[in-house]
mmCIF file of C-alpha atoms in Angstrom:
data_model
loop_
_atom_site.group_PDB
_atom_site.id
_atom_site.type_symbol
_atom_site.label_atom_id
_atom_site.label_comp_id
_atom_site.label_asym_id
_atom_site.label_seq_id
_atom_site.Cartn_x
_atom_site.Cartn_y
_atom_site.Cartn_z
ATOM 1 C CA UNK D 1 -4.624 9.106 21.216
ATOM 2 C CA UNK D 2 -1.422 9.656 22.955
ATOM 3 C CA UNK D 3 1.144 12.268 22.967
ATOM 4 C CA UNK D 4 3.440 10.708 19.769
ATOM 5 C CA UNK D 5 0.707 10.301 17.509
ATOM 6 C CA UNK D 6 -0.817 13.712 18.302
ATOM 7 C CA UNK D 7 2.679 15.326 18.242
ATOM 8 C CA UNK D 8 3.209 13.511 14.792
ATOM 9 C CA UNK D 9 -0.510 14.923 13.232
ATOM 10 C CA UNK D 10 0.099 18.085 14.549
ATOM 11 C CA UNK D 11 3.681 18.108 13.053
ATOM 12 C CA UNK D 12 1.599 17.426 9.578
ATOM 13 C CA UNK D 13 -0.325 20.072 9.983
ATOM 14 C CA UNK D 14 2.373 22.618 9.758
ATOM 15 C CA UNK D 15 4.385 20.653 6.721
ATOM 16 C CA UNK D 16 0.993 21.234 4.739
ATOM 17 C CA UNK D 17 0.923 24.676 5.830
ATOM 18 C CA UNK D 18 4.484 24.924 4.570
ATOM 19 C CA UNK D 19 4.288 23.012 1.758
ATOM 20 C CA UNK D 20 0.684 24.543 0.162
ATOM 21 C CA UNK D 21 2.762 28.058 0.662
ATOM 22 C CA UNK D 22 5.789 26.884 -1.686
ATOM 23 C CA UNK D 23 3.659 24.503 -4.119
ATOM 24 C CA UNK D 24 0.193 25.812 -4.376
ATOM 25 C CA UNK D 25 -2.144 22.999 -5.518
ATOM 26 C CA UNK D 26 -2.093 24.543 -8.882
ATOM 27 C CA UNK D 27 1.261 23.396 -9.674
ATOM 28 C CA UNK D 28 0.917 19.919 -8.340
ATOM 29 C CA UNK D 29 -2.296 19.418 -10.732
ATOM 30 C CA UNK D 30 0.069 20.149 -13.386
ATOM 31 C CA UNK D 31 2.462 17.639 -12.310
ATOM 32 C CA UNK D 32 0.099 15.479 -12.268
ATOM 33 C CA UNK D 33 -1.574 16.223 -15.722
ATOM 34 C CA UNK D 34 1.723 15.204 -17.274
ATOM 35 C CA UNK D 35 2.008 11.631 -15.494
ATOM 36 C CA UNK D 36 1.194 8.236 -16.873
ATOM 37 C CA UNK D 37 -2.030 6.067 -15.437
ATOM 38 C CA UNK D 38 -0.588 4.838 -11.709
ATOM 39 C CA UNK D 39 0.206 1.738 -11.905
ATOM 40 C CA UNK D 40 -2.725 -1.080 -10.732
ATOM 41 C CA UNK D 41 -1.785 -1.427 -6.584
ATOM 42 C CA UNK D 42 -4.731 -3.366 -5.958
ATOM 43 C CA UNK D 43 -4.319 -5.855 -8.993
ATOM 44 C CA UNK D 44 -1.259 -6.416 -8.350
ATOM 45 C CA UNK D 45 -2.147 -7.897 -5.151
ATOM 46 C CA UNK D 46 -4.842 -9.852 -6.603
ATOM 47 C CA UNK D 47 -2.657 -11.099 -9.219
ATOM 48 C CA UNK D 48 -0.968 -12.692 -6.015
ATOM 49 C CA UNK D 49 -3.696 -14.230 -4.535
ATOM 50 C CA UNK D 50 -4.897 -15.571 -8.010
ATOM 51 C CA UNK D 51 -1.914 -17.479 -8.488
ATOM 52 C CA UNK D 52 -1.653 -18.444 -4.747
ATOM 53 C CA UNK D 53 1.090 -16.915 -3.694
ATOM 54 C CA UNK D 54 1.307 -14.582 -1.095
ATOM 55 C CA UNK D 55 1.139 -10.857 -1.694
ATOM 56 C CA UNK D 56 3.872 -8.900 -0.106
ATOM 57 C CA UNK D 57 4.072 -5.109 0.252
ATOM 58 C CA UNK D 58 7.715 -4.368 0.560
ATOM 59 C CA UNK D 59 8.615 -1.299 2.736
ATOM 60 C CA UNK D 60 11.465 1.131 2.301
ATOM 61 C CA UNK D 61 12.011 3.059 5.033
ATOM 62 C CA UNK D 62 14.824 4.785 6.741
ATOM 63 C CA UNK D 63 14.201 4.728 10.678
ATOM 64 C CA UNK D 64 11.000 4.526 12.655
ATOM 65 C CA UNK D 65 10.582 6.428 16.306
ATOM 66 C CA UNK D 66 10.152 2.649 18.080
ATOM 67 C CA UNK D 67 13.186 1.135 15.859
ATOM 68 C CA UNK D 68 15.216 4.031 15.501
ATOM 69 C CA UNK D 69 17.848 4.352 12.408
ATOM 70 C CA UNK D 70 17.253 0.309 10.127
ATOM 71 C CA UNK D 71 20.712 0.630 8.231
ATOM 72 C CA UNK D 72 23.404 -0.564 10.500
ATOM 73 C CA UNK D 73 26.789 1.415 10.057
ATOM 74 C CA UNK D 74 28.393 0.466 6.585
ATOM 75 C CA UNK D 75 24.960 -0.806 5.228
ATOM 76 C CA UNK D 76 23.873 2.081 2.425
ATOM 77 C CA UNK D 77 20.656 2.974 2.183
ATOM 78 C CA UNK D 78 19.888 2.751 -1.285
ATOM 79 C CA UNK D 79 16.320 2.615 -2.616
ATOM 80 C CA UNK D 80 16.617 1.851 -6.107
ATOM 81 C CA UNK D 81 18.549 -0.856 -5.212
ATOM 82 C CA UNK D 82 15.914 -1.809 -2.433
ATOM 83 C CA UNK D 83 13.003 -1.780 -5.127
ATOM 84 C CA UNK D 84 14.991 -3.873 -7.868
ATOM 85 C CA UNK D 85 15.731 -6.493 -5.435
ATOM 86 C CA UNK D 86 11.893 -6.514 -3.867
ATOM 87 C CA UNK D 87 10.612 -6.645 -7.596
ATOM 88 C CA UNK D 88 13.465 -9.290 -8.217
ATOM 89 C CA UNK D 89 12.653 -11.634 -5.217
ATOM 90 C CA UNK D 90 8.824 -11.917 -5.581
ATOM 91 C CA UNK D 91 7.175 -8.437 -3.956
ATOM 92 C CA UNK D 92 3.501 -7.872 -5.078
ATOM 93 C CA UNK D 93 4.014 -3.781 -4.377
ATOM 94 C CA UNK D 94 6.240 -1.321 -2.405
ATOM 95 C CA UNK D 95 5.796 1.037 0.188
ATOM 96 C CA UNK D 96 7.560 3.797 1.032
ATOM 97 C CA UNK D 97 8.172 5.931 4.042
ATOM 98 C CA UNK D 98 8.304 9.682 3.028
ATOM 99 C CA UNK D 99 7.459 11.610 6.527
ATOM 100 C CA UNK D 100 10.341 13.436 7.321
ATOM 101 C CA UNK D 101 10.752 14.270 11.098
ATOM 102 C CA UNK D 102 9.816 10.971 12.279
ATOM 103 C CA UNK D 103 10.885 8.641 9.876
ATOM 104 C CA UNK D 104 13.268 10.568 8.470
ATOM 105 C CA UNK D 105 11.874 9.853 5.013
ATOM 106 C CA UNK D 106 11.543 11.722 2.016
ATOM 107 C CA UNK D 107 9.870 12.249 -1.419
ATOM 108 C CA UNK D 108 13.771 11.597 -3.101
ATOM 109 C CA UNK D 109 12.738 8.004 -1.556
ATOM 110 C CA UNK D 110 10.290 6.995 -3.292
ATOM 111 C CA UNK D 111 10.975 8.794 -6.929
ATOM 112 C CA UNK D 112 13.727 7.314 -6.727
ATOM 113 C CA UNK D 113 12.005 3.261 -6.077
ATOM 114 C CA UNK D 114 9.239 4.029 -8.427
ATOM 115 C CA UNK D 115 12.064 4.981 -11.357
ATOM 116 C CA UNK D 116 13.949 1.646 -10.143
ATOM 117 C CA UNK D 117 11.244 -1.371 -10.614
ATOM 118 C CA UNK D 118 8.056 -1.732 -12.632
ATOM 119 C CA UNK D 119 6.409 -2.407 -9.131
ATOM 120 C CA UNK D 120 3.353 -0.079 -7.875
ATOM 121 C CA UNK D 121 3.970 2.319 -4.926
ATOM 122 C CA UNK D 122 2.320 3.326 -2.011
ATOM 123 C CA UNK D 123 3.091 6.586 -0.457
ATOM 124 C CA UNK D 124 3.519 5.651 3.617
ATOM 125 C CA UNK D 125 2.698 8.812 5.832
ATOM 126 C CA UNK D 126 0.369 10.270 7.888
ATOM 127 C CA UNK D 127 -2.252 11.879 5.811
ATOM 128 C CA UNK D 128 -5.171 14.163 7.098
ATOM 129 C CA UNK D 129 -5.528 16.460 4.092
ATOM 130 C CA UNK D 130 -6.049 16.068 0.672
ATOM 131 C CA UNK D 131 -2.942 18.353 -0.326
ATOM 132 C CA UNK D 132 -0.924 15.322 0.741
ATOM 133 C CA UNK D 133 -3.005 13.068 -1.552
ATOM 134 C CA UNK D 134 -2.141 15.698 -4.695
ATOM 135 C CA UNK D 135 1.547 15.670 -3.388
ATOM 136 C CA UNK D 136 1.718 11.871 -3.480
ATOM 137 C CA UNK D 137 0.213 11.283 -7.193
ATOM 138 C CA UNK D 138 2.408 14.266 -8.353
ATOM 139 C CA UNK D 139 5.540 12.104 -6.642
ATOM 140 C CA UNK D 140 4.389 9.301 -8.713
ATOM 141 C CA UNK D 141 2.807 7.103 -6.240
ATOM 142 C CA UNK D 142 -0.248 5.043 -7.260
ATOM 143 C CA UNK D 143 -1.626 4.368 -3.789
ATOM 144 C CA UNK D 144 -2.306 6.198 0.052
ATOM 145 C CA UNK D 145 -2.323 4.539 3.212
ATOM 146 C CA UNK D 146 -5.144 6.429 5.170
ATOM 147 C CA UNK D 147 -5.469 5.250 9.127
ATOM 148 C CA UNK D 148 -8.489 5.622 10.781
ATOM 149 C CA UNK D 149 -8.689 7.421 14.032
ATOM 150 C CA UNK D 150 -6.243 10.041 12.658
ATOM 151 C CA UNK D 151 -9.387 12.149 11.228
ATOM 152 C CA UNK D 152 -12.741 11.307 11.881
ATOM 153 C CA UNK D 153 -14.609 9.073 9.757
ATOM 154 C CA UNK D 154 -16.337 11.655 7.643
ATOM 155 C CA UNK D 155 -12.653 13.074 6.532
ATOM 156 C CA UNK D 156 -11.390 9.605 5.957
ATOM 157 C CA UNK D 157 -14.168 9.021 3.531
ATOM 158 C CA UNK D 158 -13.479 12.796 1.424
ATOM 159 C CA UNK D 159 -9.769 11.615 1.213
ATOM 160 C CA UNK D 160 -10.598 7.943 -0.122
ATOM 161 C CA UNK D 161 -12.887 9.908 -2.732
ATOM 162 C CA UNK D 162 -9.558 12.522 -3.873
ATOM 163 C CA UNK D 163 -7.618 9.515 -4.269
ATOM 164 C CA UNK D 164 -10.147 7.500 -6.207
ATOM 165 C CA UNK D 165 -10.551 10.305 -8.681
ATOM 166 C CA UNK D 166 -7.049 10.181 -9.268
ATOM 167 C CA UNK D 167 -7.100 7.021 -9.610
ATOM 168 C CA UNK D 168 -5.276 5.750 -7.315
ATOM 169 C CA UNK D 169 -5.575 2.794 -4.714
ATOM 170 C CA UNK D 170 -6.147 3.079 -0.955
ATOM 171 C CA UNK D 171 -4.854 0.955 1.663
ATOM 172 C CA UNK D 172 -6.794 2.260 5.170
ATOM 173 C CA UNK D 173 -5.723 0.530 8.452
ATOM 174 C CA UNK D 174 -6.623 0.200 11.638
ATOM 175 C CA UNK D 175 -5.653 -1.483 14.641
ATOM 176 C CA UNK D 176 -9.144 -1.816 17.234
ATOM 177 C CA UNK D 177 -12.412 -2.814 16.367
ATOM 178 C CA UNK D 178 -13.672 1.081 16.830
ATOM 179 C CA UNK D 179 -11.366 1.652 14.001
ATOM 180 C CA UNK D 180 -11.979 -1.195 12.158
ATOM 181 C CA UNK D 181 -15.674 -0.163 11.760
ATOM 182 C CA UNK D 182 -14.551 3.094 10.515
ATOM 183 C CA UNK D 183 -12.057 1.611 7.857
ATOM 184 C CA UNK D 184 -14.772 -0.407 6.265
ATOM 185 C CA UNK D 185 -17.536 2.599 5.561
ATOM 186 C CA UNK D 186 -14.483 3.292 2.712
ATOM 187 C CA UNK D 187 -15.162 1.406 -0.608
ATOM 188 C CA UNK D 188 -11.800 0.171 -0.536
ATOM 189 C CA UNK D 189 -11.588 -3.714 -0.453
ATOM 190 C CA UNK D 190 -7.730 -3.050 0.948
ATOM 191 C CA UNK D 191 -8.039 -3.360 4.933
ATOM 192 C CA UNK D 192 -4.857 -3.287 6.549
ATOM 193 C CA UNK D 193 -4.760 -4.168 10.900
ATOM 194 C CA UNK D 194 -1.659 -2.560 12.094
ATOM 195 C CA UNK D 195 -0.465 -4.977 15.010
ATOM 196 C CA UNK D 196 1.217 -1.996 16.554
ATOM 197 C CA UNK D 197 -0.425 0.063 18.480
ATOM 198 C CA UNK D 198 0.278 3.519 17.430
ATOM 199 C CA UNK D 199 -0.787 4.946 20.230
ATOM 200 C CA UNK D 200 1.921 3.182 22.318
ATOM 201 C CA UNK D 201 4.495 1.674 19.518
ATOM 202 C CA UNK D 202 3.845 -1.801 20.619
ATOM 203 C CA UNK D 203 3.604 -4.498 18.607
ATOM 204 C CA UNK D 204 1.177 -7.693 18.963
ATOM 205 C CA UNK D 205 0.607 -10.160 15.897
ATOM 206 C CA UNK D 206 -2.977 -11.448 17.680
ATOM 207 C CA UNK D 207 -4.286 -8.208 16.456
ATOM 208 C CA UNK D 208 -4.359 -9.681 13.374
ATOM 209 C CA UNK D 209 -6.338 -12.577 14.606
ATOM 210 C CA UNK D 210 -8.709 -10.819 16.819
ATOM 211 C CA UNK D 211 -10.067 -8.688 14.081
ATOM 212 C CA UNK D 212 -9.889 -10.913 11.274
ATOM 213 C CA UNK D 213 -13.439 -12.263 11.591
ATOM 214 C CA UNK D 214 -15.497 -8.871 11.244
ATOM 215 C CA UNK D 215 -13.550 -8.543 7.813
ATOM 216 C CA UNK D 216 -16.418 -9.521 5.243
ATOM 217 C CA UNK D 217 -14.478 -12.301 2.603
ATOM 218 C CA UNK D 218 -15.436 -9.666 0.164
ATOM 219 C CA UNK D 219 -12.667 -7.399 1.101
ATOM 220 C CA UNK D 220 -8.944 -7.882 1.672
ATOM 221 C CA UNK D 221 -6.748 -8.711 5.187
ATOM 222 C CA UNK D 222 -3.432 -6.773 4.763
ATOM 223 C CA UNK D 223 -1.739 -7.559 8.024
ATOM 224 C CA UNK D 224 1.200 -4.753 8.866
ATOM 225 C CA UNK D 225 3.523 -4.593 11.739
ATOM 226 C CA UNK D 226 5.673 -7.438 13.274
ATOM 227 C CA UNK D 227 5.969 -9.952 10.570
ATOM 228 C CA UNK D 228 9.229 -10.532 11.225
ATOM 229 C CA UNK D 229 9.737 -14.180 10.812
ATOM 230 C CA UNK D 230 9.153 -17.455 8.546
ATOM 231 C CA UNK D 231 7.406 -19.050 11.471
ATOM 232 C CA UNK D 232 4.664 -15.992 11.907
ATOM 233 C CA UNK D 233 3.985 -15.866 8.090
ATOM 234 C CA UNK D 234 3.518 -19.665 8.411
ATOM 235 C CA UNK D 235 0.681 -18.645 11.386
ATOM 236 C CA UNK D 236 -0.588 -16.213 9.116
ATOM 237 C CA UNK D 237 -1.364 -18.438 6.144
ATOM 238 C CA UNK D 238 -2.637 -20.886 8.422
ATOM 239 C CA UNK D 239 -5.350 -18.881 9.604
ATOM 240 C CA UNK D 240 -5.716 -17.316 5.990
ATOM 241 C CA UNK D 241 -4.025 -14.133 5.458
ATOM 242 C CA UNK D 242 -2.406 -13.661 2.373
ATOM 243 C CA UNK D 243 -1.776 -10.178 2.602
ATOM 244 C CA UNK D 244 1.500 -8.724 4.152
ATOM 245 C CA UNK D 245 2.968 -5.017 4.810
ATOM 246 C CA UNK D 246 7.014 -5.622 6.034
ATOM 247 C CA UNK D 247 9.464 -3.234 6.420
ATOM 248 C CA UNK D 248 11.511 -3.086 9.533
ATOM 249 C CA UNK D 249 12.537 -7.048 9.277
ATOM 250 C CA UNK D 250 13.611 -6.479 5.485
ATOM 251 C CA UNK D 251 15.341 -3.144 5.813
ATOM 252 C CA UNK D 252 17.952 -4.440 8.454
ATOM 253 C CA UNK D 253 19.263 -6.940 6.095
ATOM 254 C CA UNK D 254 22.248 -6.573 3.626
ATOM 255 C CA UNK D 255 19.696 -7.534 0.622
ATOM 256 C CA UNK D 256 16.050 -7.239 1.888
ATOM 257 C CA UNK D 257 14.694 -8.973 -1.216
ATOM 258 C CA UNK D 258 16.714 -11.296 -0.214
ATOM 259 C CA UNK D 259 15.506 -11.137 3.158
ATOM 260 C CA UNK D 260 11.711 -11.238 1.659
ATOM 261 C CA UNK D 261 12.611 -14.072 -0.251
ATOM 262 C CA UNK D 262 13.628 -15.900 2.616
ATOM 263 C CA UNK D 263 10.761 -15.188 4.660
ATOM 264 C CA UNK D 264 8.044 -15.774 2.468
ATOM 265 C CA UNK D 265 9.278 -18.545 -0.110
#
Protein backbone atom coordinates (compact mmCIF):
# COMPACT_ATOMS: atom_id res chain seq x y z
CA UNK A 1 0.00 0.00 0.00
CA UNK A 2 1.71 3.22 -0.52
CA UNK A 3 2.01 6.37 1.33
CA UNK A 4 -1.43 8.22 -0.30
CA UNK A 5 -3.65 5.49 0.31
CA UNK A 6 -2.37 4.88 3.85
CA UNK A 7 -2.30 8.67 4.52
CA UNK A 8 -5.98 8.75 3.12
CA UNK A 9 -7.23 5.52 5.63
CA UNK A 10 -5.52 6.90 8.32
CA UNK A 11 -7.09 10.39 7.64
CA UNK A 12 -10.57 8.23 7.99
CA UNK A 13 -9.76 7.04 10.96
CA UNK A 14 -9.71 10.29 12.75
CA UNK A 15 -13.04 11.77 10.77
CA UNK A 16 -14.83 8.65 12.46
CA UNK A 17 -13.29 9.45 15.62
CA UNK A 18 -14.60 12.97 15.13
CA UNK A 19 -17.64 12.31 13.74
CA UNK A 20 -18.91 9.23 16.33
CA UNK A 21 -18.00 12.13 19.11
CA UNK A 22 -20.57 14.78 17.54
CA UNK A 23 -23.24 12.13 16.13
CA UNK A 24 -23.22 9.12 18.30
CA UNK A 25 -24.67 6.15 16.35
CA UNK A 26 -27.80 6.62 18.28
CA UNK A 27 -28.83 9.58 16.44
CA UNK A 28 -27.96 8.35 13.01
CA UNK A 29 -30.32 5.14 13.67
CA UNK A 30 -32.91 7.63 14.14
CA UNK A 31 -32.25 9.30 10.98
CA UNK A 32 -32.43 6.47 9.51
CA UNK A 33 -35.71 5.07 11.12
CA UNK A 34 -37.47 8.01 9.52
CA UNK A 35 -36.20 7.36 5.78
CA UNK A 36 -38.00 5.73 2.93
CA UNK A 37 -36.78 2.05 1.47
CA UNK A 38 -33.30 3.10 -0.59
CA UNK A 39 -33.93 3.08 -3.73
CA UNK A 40 -33.07 -0.48 -5.85
CA UNK A 41 -29.03 0.31 -6.99
CA UNK A 42 -28.59 -3.04 -8.19
CA UNK A 43 -31.95 -3.25 -10.26
CA UNK A 44 -31.47 -0.44 -11.66
CA UNK A 45 -28.48 -1.70 -13.29
CA UNK A 46 -30.11 -4.79 -14.28
CA UNK A 47 -32.92 -2.97 -15.67
CA UNK A 48 -30.01 -1.77 -18.06
CA UNK A 49 -28.68 -4.81 -19.05
CA UNK A 50 -32.27 -6.28 -19.55
CA UNK A 51 -33.08 -3.88 -22.07
CA UNK A 52 -29.51 -3.90 -23.57
CA UNK A 53 -28.34 -0.87 -22.95
CA UNK A 54 -25.45 -0.09 -21.12
CA UNK A 55 -25.54 0.70 -17.43
CA UNK A 56 -23.78 3.83 -16.47
CA UNK A 57 -22.92 4.98 -12.93
CA UNK A 58 -22.61 8.69 -13.19
CA UNK A 59 -20.06 10.32 -10.77
CA UNK A 60 -20.24 13.70 -9.11
CA UNK A 61 -17.29 14.69 -7.77
CA UNK A 62 -15.44 17.83 -7.07
CA UNK A 63 -11.53 17.18 -7.50
CA UNK A 64 -9.52 14.02 -7.16
CA UNK A 65 -5.63 14.07 -5.73
CA UNK A 66 -4.37 12.68 -9.49
CA UNK A 67 -6.86 15.25 -11.40
CA UNK A 68 -6.88 17.95 -9.09
CA UNK A 69 -9.97 20.60 -9.02
CA UNK A 70 -12.76 19.02 -12.43
CA UNK A 71 -14.68 22.46 -12.74
CA UNK A 72 -12.67 24.74 -14.87
CA UNK A 73 -12.93 28.52 -13.77
CA UNK A 74 -16.54 29.86 -14.61
CA UNK A 75 -17.96 26.23 -14.77
CA UNK A 76 -20.32 25.94 -11.35
CA UNK A 77 -20.36 23.05 -9.65
CA UNK A 78 -23.80 22.28 -9.19
CA UNK A 79 -25.04 18.81 -8.24
CA UNK A 80 -28.61 18.93 -8.56
CA UNK A 81 -28.14 20.11 -11.77
CA UNK A 82 -25.45 17.29 -12.40
CA UNK A 83 -28.03 14.51 -11.26
CA UNK A 84 -31.08 15.92 -13.39
CA UNK A 85 -29.05 15.95 -16.42
CA UNK A 86 -27.39 12.22 -15.69
CA UNK A 87 -31.07 10.98 -14.98
CA UNK A 88 -32.12 13.07 -18.15
CA UNK A 89 -29.44 11.67 -20.60
CA UNK A 90 -29.74 7.89 -19.85
CA UNK A 91 -27.62 7.17 -16.33
CA UNK A 92 -28.55 3.77 -14.70
CA UNK A 93 -27.32 5.30 -11.01
CA UNK A 94 -25.09 8.06 -9.49
CA UNK A 95 -22.20 8.21 -7.47
CA UNK A 96 -21.03 10.61 -5.39
CA UNK A 97 -17.78 11.71 -3.92
CA UNK A 98 -18.28 12.80 -0.22
CA UNK A 99 -14.54 12.45 1.36
CA UNK A 100 -13.58 15.69 2.27
CA UNK A 101 -9.74 16.27 2.45
CA UNK A 102 -8.99 14.52 -0.64
CA UNK A 103 -11.71 14.98 -2.81
CA UNK A 104 -12.91 17.78 -1.37
CA UNK A 105 -16.39 16.28 -1.23
CA UNK A 106 -19.10 16.46 1.06
CA UNK A 107 -22.38 15.01 2.46
CA UNK A 108 -24.24 18.63 1.08
CA UNK A 109 -23.17 16.70 -2.32
CA UNK A 110 -24.96 14.10 -2.43
CA UNK A 111 -28.34 15.25 -0.38
CA UNK A 112 -28.41 17.53 -2.52
CA UNK A 113 -28.27 14.83 -6.05
CA UNK A 114 -30.42 12.37 -4.30
CA UNK A 115 -33.27 15.37 -3.70
CA UNK A 116 -32.56 16.33 -7.53
CA UNK A 117 -33.37 12.96 -9.67
CA UNK A 118 -35.33 9.80 -8.94
CA UNK A 119 -31.91 8.00 -9.65
CA UNK A 120 -30.27 5.63 -6.82
CA UNK A 121 -27.04 6.81 -5.08
CA UNK A 122 -23.97 5.44 -4.10
CA UNK A 123 -22.01 7.00 -1.39
CA UNK A 124 -18.12 7.15 -2.95
CA UNK A 125 -15.47 7.14 -0.02
CA UNK A 126 -13.18 5.24 1.68
CA UNK A 127 -14.95 3.13 4.17
CA UNK A 128 -13.29 0.87 6.92
CA UNK A 129 -15.94 1.14 9.62
CA UNK A 130 -19.37 0.56 9.85
CA UNK A 131 -20.13 4.16 11.39
CA UNK A 132 -19.54 5.33 7.83
CA UNK A 133 -22.06 2.76 6.51
CA UNK A 134 -24.84 4.29 9.24
CA UNK A 135 -23.65 7.84 8.11
CA UNK A 136 -24.26 7.04 4.44
CA UNK A 137 -27.97 5.47 4.76
CA UNK A 138 -28.78 8.36 7.22
CA UNK A 139 -27.46 10.83 4.13
CA UNK A 140 -29.86 9.02 2.02
CA UNK A 141 -27.66 6.91 -0.03
CA UNK A 142 -28.87 3.44 -1.09
CA UNK A 143 -25.49 1.91 -1.86
CA UNK A 144 -21.42 1.68 -0.47
CA UNK A 145 -18.51 1.22 -2.49
CA UNK A 146 -16.24 -1.05 -0.23
CA UNK A 147 -12.47 -1.69 -1.82
CA UNK A 148 -10.70 -4.53 -0.93
CA UNK A 149 -7.23 -4.30 0.40
CA UNK A 150 -8.31 -1.26 2.48
CA UNK A 151 -9.35 -3.75 5.49
CA UNK A 152 -8.73 -7.21 5.44
CA UNK A 153 -11.09 -9.57 4.06
CA UNK A 154 -12.79 -10.57 7.26
CA UNK A 155 -13.79 -6.63 7.84
CA UNK A 156 -14.87 -6.29 4.28
CA UNK A 157 -17.27 -9.10 4.76
CA UNK A 158 -18.87 -7.46 8.49
CA UNK A 159 -19.34 -4.17 6.45
CA UNK A 160 -21.13 -5.89 3.32
CA UNK A 161 -23.39 -7.59 6.14
CA UNK A 162 -24.26 -3.69 7.96
CA UNK A 163 -25.11 -2.58 4.65
CA UNK A 164 -27.23 -5.52 3.62
CA UNK A 165 -29.29 -5.18 6.75
CA UNK A 166 -29.98 -1.82 5.83
CA UNK A 167 -30.75 -2.66 2.86
CA UNK A 168 -28.69 -1.24 0.87
CA UNK A 169 -26.51 -2.30 -2.25
CA UNK A 170 -22.73 -2.82 -2.35
CA UNK A 171 -20.46 -2.13 -5.07
CA UNK A 172 -16.76 -3.70 -3.81
CA UNK A 173 -13.77 -3.13 -6.18
CA UNK A 174 -10.63 -4.11 -6.71
CA UNK A 175 -7.91 -3.63 -8.98
CA UNK A 176 -5.30 -7.11 -8.77
CA UNK A 177 -6.20 -10.52 -8.78
CA UNK A 178 -5.18 -10.75 -4.80
CA UNK A 179 -7.97 -8.35 -4.45
CA UNK A 180 -10.16 -9.65 -6.77
CA UNK A 181 -10.32 -12.96 -4.79
CA UNK A 182 -11.14 -11.04 -1.78
CA UNK A 183 -14.04 -8.98 -3.47
CA UNK A 184 -15.82 -12.10 -4.50
CA UNK A 185 -16.04 -14.01 -0.82
CA UNK A 186 -18.85 -10.86 -0.54
CA UNK A 187 -22.37 -11.96 -1.72
CA UNK A 188 -22.56 -9.03 -3.76
CA UNK A 189 -23.01 -9.81 -7.55
CA UNK A 190 -21.63 -5.92 -8.08
CA UNK A 191 -17.72 -6.33 -8.84
CA UNK A 192 -16.19 -3.25 -9.80
CA UNK A 193 -12.00 -3.41 -11.26
CA UNK A 194 -10.69 -0.02 -10.67
CA UNK A 195 -8.16 0.50 -13.69
CA UNK A 196 -6.27 2.87 -11.47
CA UNK A 197 -4.04 1.79 -9.35
CA UNK A 198 -4.63 3.35 -6.07
CA UNK A 199 -1.64 2.66 -4.82
CA UNK A 200 0.12 4.82 -7.48
CA UNK A 201 -2.93 6.95 -9.19
CA UNK A 202 -2.29 5.43 -12.50
CA UNK A 203 -4.64 4.53 -14.75
CA UNK A 204 -4.65 1.36 -17.25
CA UNK A 205 -8.01 0.21 -19.04
CA UNK A 206 -6.32 -3.60 -19.62
CA UNK A 207 -7.06 -4.03 -16.02
CA UNK A 208 -10.31 -4.45 -16.99
CA UNK A 209 -9.43 -7.11 -19.43
CA UNK A 210 -6.93 -8.97 -17.45
CA UNK A 211 -9.32 -9.72 -14.69
CA UNK A 212 -12.41 -10.09 -16.48
CA UNK A 213 -12.18 -13.87 -16.92
CA UNK A 214 -12.01 -15.00 -13.10
CA UNK A 215 -15.42 -13.00 -12.81
CA UNK A 216 -18.02 -16.00 -12.67
CA UNK A 217 -21.06 -14.81 -15.46
CA UNK A 218 -23.09 -15.05 -12.36
CA UNK A 219 -21.93 -11.80 -11.02
CA UNK A 220 -21.53 -8.33 -12.50
CA UNK A 221 -18.22 -6.44 -14.33
CA UNK A 222 -18.47 -2.74 -13.25
CA UNK A 223 -15.39 -1.33 -14.88
CA UNK A 224 -14.26 2.22 -13.05
CA UNK A 225 -11.45 4.48 -13.88
CA UNK A 226 -10.37 5.83 -17.36
CA UNK A 227 -13.40 5.50 -19.47
CA UNK A 228 -12.92 8.50 -20.94
CA UNK A 229 -13.83 8.07 -24.50
CA UNK A 230 -16.50 6.69 -27.18
CA UNK A 231 -13.77 4.57 -28.67
CA UNK A 232 -12.85 2.69 -25.11
CA UNK A 233 -16.60 2.10 -24.29
CA UNK A 234 -16.78 0.68 -27.86
CA UNK A 235 -13.62 -1.83 -26.57
CA UNK A 236 -15.51 -2.42 -23.61
CA UNK A 237 -18.73 -3.71 -25.14
CA UNK A 238 -16.77 -5.59 -27.47
CA UNK A 239 -15.26 -7.71 -25.03
CA UNK A 240 -18.62 -7.64 -22.94
CA UNK A 241 -18.76 -5.19 -20.25
CA UNK A 242 -21.79 -3.48 -19.78
CA UNK A 243 -21.11 -1.98 -16.63
CA UNK A 244 -19.47 1.54 -16.28
CA UNK A 245 -18.36 3.90 -13.19
CA UNK A 246 -17.34 7.64 -14.96
CA UNK A 247 -16.70 10.62 -13.35
CA UNK A 248 -13.65 12.61 -14.15
CA UNK A 249 -14.46 12.60 -18.17
CA UNK A 250 -18.17 13.81 -17.37
CA UNK A 251 -17.44 16.33 -14.66
CA UNK A 252 -15.07 18.50 -16.93
CA UNK A 253 -17.78 19.16 -19.33
CA UNK A 254 -20.26 22.16 -19.39
CA UNK A 255 -23.29 19.47 -19.26
CA UNK A 256 -21.90 16.01 -18.22
CA UNK A 257 -25.17 14.28 -19.12
CA UNK A 258 -24.55 15.64 -21.99
CA UNK A 259 -21.16 14.48 -22.00
CA UNK A 260 -22.55 10.80 -20.93
CA UNK A 261 -24.85 10.97 -23.61
CA UNK A 262 -22.28 11.46 -26.01
CA UNK A 263 -20.09 8.85 -24.88
CA UNK A 264 -22.26 6.09 -24.46
CA UNK A 265 -25.23 6.61 -27.07
Amino acid sequence: MSDILKKILATKVLENAENRASTPESVLLERIAGLPLPRDFLGAIRAKHAANRPAVIAEIKRASPSAGTFRAEGLAFDPAFFAKSYEQHGAACLSVLTDRDYFQGCVADLVAAKAACNLPILRKDFIIDAYQILEARAMGADAILLIAGAVPVMELQSLERVALDLGMSVLVESHNAAELQQALTLQTPLIGINNRDLTRFVTDIQITFDLQAAIPQDRILVTESGITSREIVMKMHENGVKSFLVGGAFMQALDPGKALADMFY
